[in-house]
Amino acid sequence: MSLQEEVDLLRTIPLFSRIEPSRLKLLAFTAQRLTFAPGDLLCRQGDEGDAAYIIITGDADVLVESESGAVKVATLGPNDLLGENAILCDVPRTATVKAVTKVETLMISKELFFQLVNQFPSISIEIMRELARRVEKTTTMLRDAMATRAGT
Amino acid sequence: MESTVYKFIFRYSRKEQVFILLFTLLSLPFYYASLDIPKLIVNNVLADPDSLAPGSADLRAIVILGIPLGEMERLWLLALYCGLFLALVLANGGFKYVINVYKGLLGERMLRRLRYQLYSRILRFPSPHFRRVSSGELIPMVTQEVEPLGGFIGDALALPMYQGGLLITALFFIFMQDPLMGLASVALYPMQGWIIPKLQRQVNLLAKERVQEVRKVSERISETVQGVEELHANGMARWEAAEFTARMGRIFDIRYQIYRKKFFIKFLNNFLAQITPFFFYAIGGWFVIDGSLTLGGLVAVLAAYKDLPPPWKELLTHYQIREDARIKYDQVVTQFAPAGMRSDAVVFDDREVAPFEGSLAATGVKYIEDDDTLIDGLNLDIPLDSHVAVTGDAVSGRDRIAPLMARLVDTGQGRLAYGDEEAGELPEATLGRRIGYVGPSTSLFSASLLDNLLYGLRQTPQTARSVLPEIESEVARQARERQLTANSPDDIEDDWVNLGLAGVDDRSGLIDAVRRALAVADFEDDVYRMGLRRQLDPSSRPREAGRLLEARRILEERLQSDTFAGLVEPFDRDTYNTNATVGENLLFGTPVGDTFDLDRLPENDHIMSLLAGAGLTEEFLAMGCEVARTMIELFADLPVDHEFFPQFSFISPDDLPEYRTLLAKVERSGEQGLEEEERQRFLALPFRLAPARHRLGLIDDAMQARLLEVRRAFAKDLPEDLRDAISFFDRAEYNSALSLQDNILFGKLAWGMAGSQAKVGQLMAEVIRDLDLRLLVIELGLETGVGIGGARLTPAQRQKTAIARAVLKQPAIMVLSEATAMLDGASQAAVMDNLREEFRGRALIWVLHRPSDASHFDQVLVMKDGKLAESGAFAELMDRDDSVLSDLVALE
């Protein structure tokens, strides 16, 4: 996959979709391509997160530790973004992600991400917008949920 | 030490000084004879033969040193005199040569003795003194400050005697001619003798001050070097520069004053020397007119007077040099006599004593530092087979316990004994063997790791060096010189390693002991990794190289399994390595020396002509333009100091604008429009591309195939003289230019495979273990140079080195203080467990900063305000009411 294809991939991720193409290209160039073998962990629940991953090919399971052992809560595939919370705020990984097949990813380290944001405030504005949309979405869902609850 | 430089000189070189003087005097007749002969030639040989009848033999008197020795034919006499003259010239030169060499030799011997005395005094300084004196002060004193003394010492006696003699002779002659004239010529000497020392004293004071200021400057510079991190962290460069400037200003001012005074003295001397002839002409002229002195007499006096100023001048110069030497010596010596210096016997002697038995006992021990009583009335009894923890708060004096127990510092009062031996009476070498000490700061020496580990085994020379017959006399000479200058009698080339101390019989046993010590310090894995990064010379160790090749083969086999698929891209002569750069792929080998330096391949004519031969130049140019275009697009907006440049960019920020201009030119008039130099700029860029990493899509399969052709051509047509500049990758050969691990790996770790390094590293460790190569790797790791002060190791590695070093000599008593502070938590716990196991049955005294760790020890000593507050078993103390220990644990 060439640089341009990676740029196209990044553009499909909502968090990055509105960032100018040239910045996106810099992000793609500086990001690292990282391939995981089946069974490798992309991240481990409770660890400190230092990078976000965008899956290019392959599938990975999202596992959450519970008292009765690890529970699979979702499966991630191509074009999925994972671990972005770790680079936006310092929270430990909330789940374990394990490669099911061979998984090719684009890794964006926290350090790299902040270097970019520091340099180009326009990126942070776009990300802020995307986050605000997410909050708005969550708030709406919460409001709906409470309304439903109050209704019953 | 002798209080003045003259005492020093006469104590150690009386005989030599007299010898120089006698030899100088002996040379004088020859010198005068050589001056006399030209006169003889003129007067006796060449003088007009008018009194002779033509045809008769022209006989002349032979006169040597005023003694007539018969007659000789004129021409023969000329030959005799000229021959004699030549012989005397040679003799004079010979005398001068011998005297100069001897003076130099004597000066250097004395200097060597003085330096050794100073250095051995540094070794005897009490430890606390090093907090008051810096290396920046000590170094110039031992090195350059005493240097001028060497030159002075050879002249100390002979010069004043000789020149003084000349002066007195000339004066005597003048007095003989006329006492009044004699008086006139010395009339000003008393004045010179009175006023010049006065002025000189001022100069001396200034010189003293200058010496001190210069010392402070060197101290300052060494502080800057040591504290460079603090300096930059606080952004203090400007302040430091101003501080330095101020100091330089002071030195400047002092020097300026010295010059003014010094040259005024010179002026005065010159003036006084010139004014004497004034008296001669005035008074002597009057006498001549008056008739009381003949004209001839006056001329003779003037001629004699001409000989006066040179010796007088020499004496005055000597006086100044002497004053300078006196001050330097004074200034240095006073710095080397701090209070509380240890005796020579304690520091340099050695004594074997019976094993310590019983306990380490302190009775009423008091320790004072800078008038502060840090430990007071300490009474201890530590059985020599028990493990004791010492703890307390930061001002409790606990940190002084460790150096005190290891007798690194001397007790002010009270008694310290190891079994039956009084601590104060034991020589350091004896204690060095019996006691291990690891303090909070670790100093390593700039040598190999192994040398640093063996440091604790080298108290005394064990076996004399084996001396080949052809260097026997040289070795004996060196020993004689050491003795003549009262330096250390020991030969550094002897074998100093005390194998018995490490509990082994021979060198191969020693390496096992070292490994055990490394294991105790949790350091073996680090050393193993260091070993993997080292190189091995297959010509000197062919057997080991062969085994490493075996490891390469087995690793390659195991990498075939699915678990490791794609983690390593092996070096294969016929395959392009996508994880290596274009340059690496072309060379397919490791550069040896600078010829094929990977960063400078584009400047290499041989490489570039090969590319041209393969018709690749234009493609490289196009790729170069493309790389430049991408780099400009990506990086143009970044500030020049952005972290991305060194990490990711192919083009440095300074060069970006230039490439932008060049690219514009390419857009305008195509690549043909570029000058040769400009083409070079673009041609250089593709060499650093690695397809797996850079993903620019420039090195496609076709290009790879063509590059492989160039690789083949390069290997085939390499000129003979360049063969040594590269070590080609060859599956069947050990590559001496690659590290051990790269030799085993023999390929590139694939870029971007998660965890590849850990996985492959583990696999490699397995292979190495299966082939019993771990010992070899560790041996190589031990050869790693640690750098100045151990700077090439991490702080944790330095502490581990210190622990392993102390463990290796199997001390009866091991004293540690904050010895694992730099280690990570897991390592700290492991090392503490290991040491407790290792020292079972021996004394282990550990000053702890985390009081809760004390639970592992037989006995806990709790310090408070310089006194022992409580002692006993951990649990027992914790149970006590108002226990100091439990307070400390609670505060942790």
JSON list of C-alpha atoms in Angstrom, two decimals, chain A residues 1-3 6 22-23 25-26 28-37 40 102 106 111-112 115-116 119-120, chain B residues 563 630-631 633-635 637-639 642-644 647-650 692 694-697 751-755 759:
[
{"chain": "A", "resi": 1, "resn": "MET", "atom": "CA", "xyz": [0.00, 0.00, 0.00]},
{"chain": "A", "resi": 2, "resn": "SER", "atom": "CA", "xyz": [1.43, 3.33, -0.96]},
{"chain": "A", "resi": 3, "resn": "LEU", "atom": "CA", "xyz": [1.34, 6.61, 0.85]},
{"chain": "A", "resi": 6, "resn": "GLU", "atom": "CA", "xyz": [-2.95, 5.35, 3.33]},
{"chain": "A", "resi": 22, "resn": "SER", "atom": "CA", "xyz": [-1.45, 17.68, 2.96]},
{"chain": "A", "resi": 23, "resn": "ARG", "atom": "CA", "xyz": [-1.56, 17.29, 6.75]},
{"chain": "A", "resi": 25, "resn": "LYS", "atom": "CA", "xyz": [-0.26, 12.92, 4.11]},
{"chain": "A", "resi": 26, "resn": "LEU", "atom": "CA", "xyz": [2.25, 14.01, 6.74]},
{"chain": "A", "resi": 28, "resn": "ALA", "atom": "CA", "xyz": [0.40, 8.95, 7.00]},
{"chain": "A", "resi": 29, "resn": "PHE", "atom": "CA", "xyz": [4.08, 9.35, 6.23]},
{"chain": "A", "resi": 30, "resn": "THR", "atom": "CA", "xyz": [5.10, 9.67, 9.84]},
{"chain": "A", "resi": 31, "resn": "ALA", "atom": "CA", "xyz": [2.76, 6.98, 11.10]},
{"chain": "A", "resi": 32, "resn": "GLN", "atom": "CA", "xyz": [4.20, 3.51, 11.34]},
{"chain": "A", "resi": 33, "resn": "ARG", "atom": "CA", "xyz": [2.91, 0.46, 9.53]},
{"chain": "A", "resi": 34, "resn": "LEU", "atom": "CA", "xyz": [2.65, -2.32, 12.05]},
{"chain": "A", "resi": 35, "resn": "THR", "atom": "CA", "xyz": [1.62, -5.88, 11.32]},
{"chain": "A", "resi": 36, "resn": "PHE", "atom": "CA", "xyz": [0.37, -8.24, 14.02]},
{"chain": "A", "resi": 37, "resn": "ALA", "atom": "CA", "xyz": [0.47, -12.00, 13.76]},
{"chain": "A", "resi": 40, "resn": "ASP", "atom": "CA", "xyz": [-0.75, -10.95, 19.03]},
{"chain": "A", "resi": 102, "resn": "LYS", "atom": "CA", "xyz": [-2.91, -11.36, 10.45]},
{"chain": "A", "resi": 106, "resn": "LEU", "atom": "CA", "xyz": [-1.30, 2.08, 10.73]},
{"chain": "A", "resi": 111, "resn": "GLU", "atom": "CA", "xyz": [3.86, 11.52, 20.73]},
{"chain": "A", "resi": 112, "resn": "LEU", "atom": "CA", "xyz": [3.48, 11.81, 16.98]},
{"chain": "A", "resi": 115, "resn": "GLN", "atom": "CA", "xyz": [3.55, 16.89, 17.69]},
{"chain": "A", "resi": 116, "resn": "LEU", "atom": "CA", "xyz": [1.13, 17.26, 14.78]},
{"chain": "A", "resi": 119, "resn": "GLN", "atom": "CA", "xyz": [2.17, 22.29, 14.97]},
{"chain": "A", "resi": 120, "resn": "PHE", "atom": "CA", "xyz": [-1.13, 22.61, 13.16]},
{"chain": "B", "resi": 563, "resn": "THR", "atom": "CA", "xyz": [5.28, -18.24, 14.31]},
{"chain": "B", "resi": 630, "resn": "THR", "atom": "CA", "xyz": [7.27, 14.69, -1.43]},
{"chain": "B", "resi": 631, "resn": "MET", "atom": "CA", "xyz": [9.55, 15.99, 1.30]},
{"chain": "B", "resi": 633, "resn": "GLU", "atom": "CA", "xyz": [5.11, 18.88, 0.31]},
{"chain": "B", "resi": 634, "resn": "LEU", "atom": "CA", "xyz": [5.20, 17.18, 3.71]},
{"chain": "B", "resi": 635, "resn": "PHE", "atom": "CA", "xyz": [7.73, 19.19, 5.62]},
{"chain": "B", "resi": 637, "resn": "ASP", "atom": "CA", "xyz": [5.44, 24.18, 6.73]},
{"chain": "B", "resi": 638, "resn": "LEU", "atom": "CA", "xyz": [7.32, 22.83, 9.71]},
{"chain": "B", "resi": 639, "resn": "PRO", "atom": "CA", "xyz": [9.68, 25.06, 11.66]},
{"chain": "B", "resi": 642, "resn": "HIS", "atom": "CA", "xyz": [10.85, 20.43, 14.50]},
{"chain": "B", "resi": 643, "resn": "GLU", "atom": "CA", "xyz": [11.42, 16.88, 15.77]},
{"chain": "B", "resi": 644, "resn": "PHE", "atom": "CA", "xyz": [10.13, 15.42, 12.51]},
{"chain": "B", "resi": 647, "resn": "GLN", "atom": "CA", "xyz": [13.13, 11.47, 12.56]},
{"chain": "B", "resi": 648, "resn": "PHE", "atom": "CA", "xyz": [11.55, 11.34, 9.16]},
{"chain": "B", "resi": 649, "resn": "SER", "atom": "CA", "xyz": [12.85, 13.76, 6.59]},
{"chain": "B", "resi": 650, "resn": "PHE", "atom": "CA", "xyz": [15.34, 12.84, 3.87]},
{"chain": "B", "resi": 692, "resn": "ALA", "atom": "CA", "xyz": [9.28, -1.53, 3.40]},
{"chain": "B", "resi": 694, "resn": "HIS", "atom": "CA", "xyz": [9.12, 4.56, 3.26]},
{"chain": "B", "resi": 695, "resn": "ARG", "atom": "CA", "xyz": [6.18, 3.39, 1.14]},
{"chain": "B", "resi": 696, "resn": "LEU", "atom": "CA", "xyz": [6.76, 6.01, -1.54]},
{"chain": "B", "resi": 697, "resn": "GLY", "atom": "CA", "xyz": [6.22, 3.39, -4.24]},
{"chain": "B", "resi": 751, "resn": "TRP", "atom": "CA", "xyz": [9.94, -3.17, 9.46]},
{"chain": "B", "resi": 752, "resn": "GLY", "atom": "CA", "xyz": [6.56, -2.82, 11.13]},
{"chain": "B", "resi": 753, "resn": "MET", "atom": "CA", "xyz": [6.04, -6.34, 12.43]},
{"chain": "B", "resi": 754, "resn": "ALA", "atom": "CA", "xyz": [4.59, -6.04, 15.92]},
{"chain": "B", "resi": 755, "resn": "GLY", "atom": "CA", "xyz": [6.90, -7.39, 18.61]},
{"chain": "B", "resi": 759, "resn": "LYS", "atom": "CA", "xyz": [10.21, -12.49, 19.40]}
]
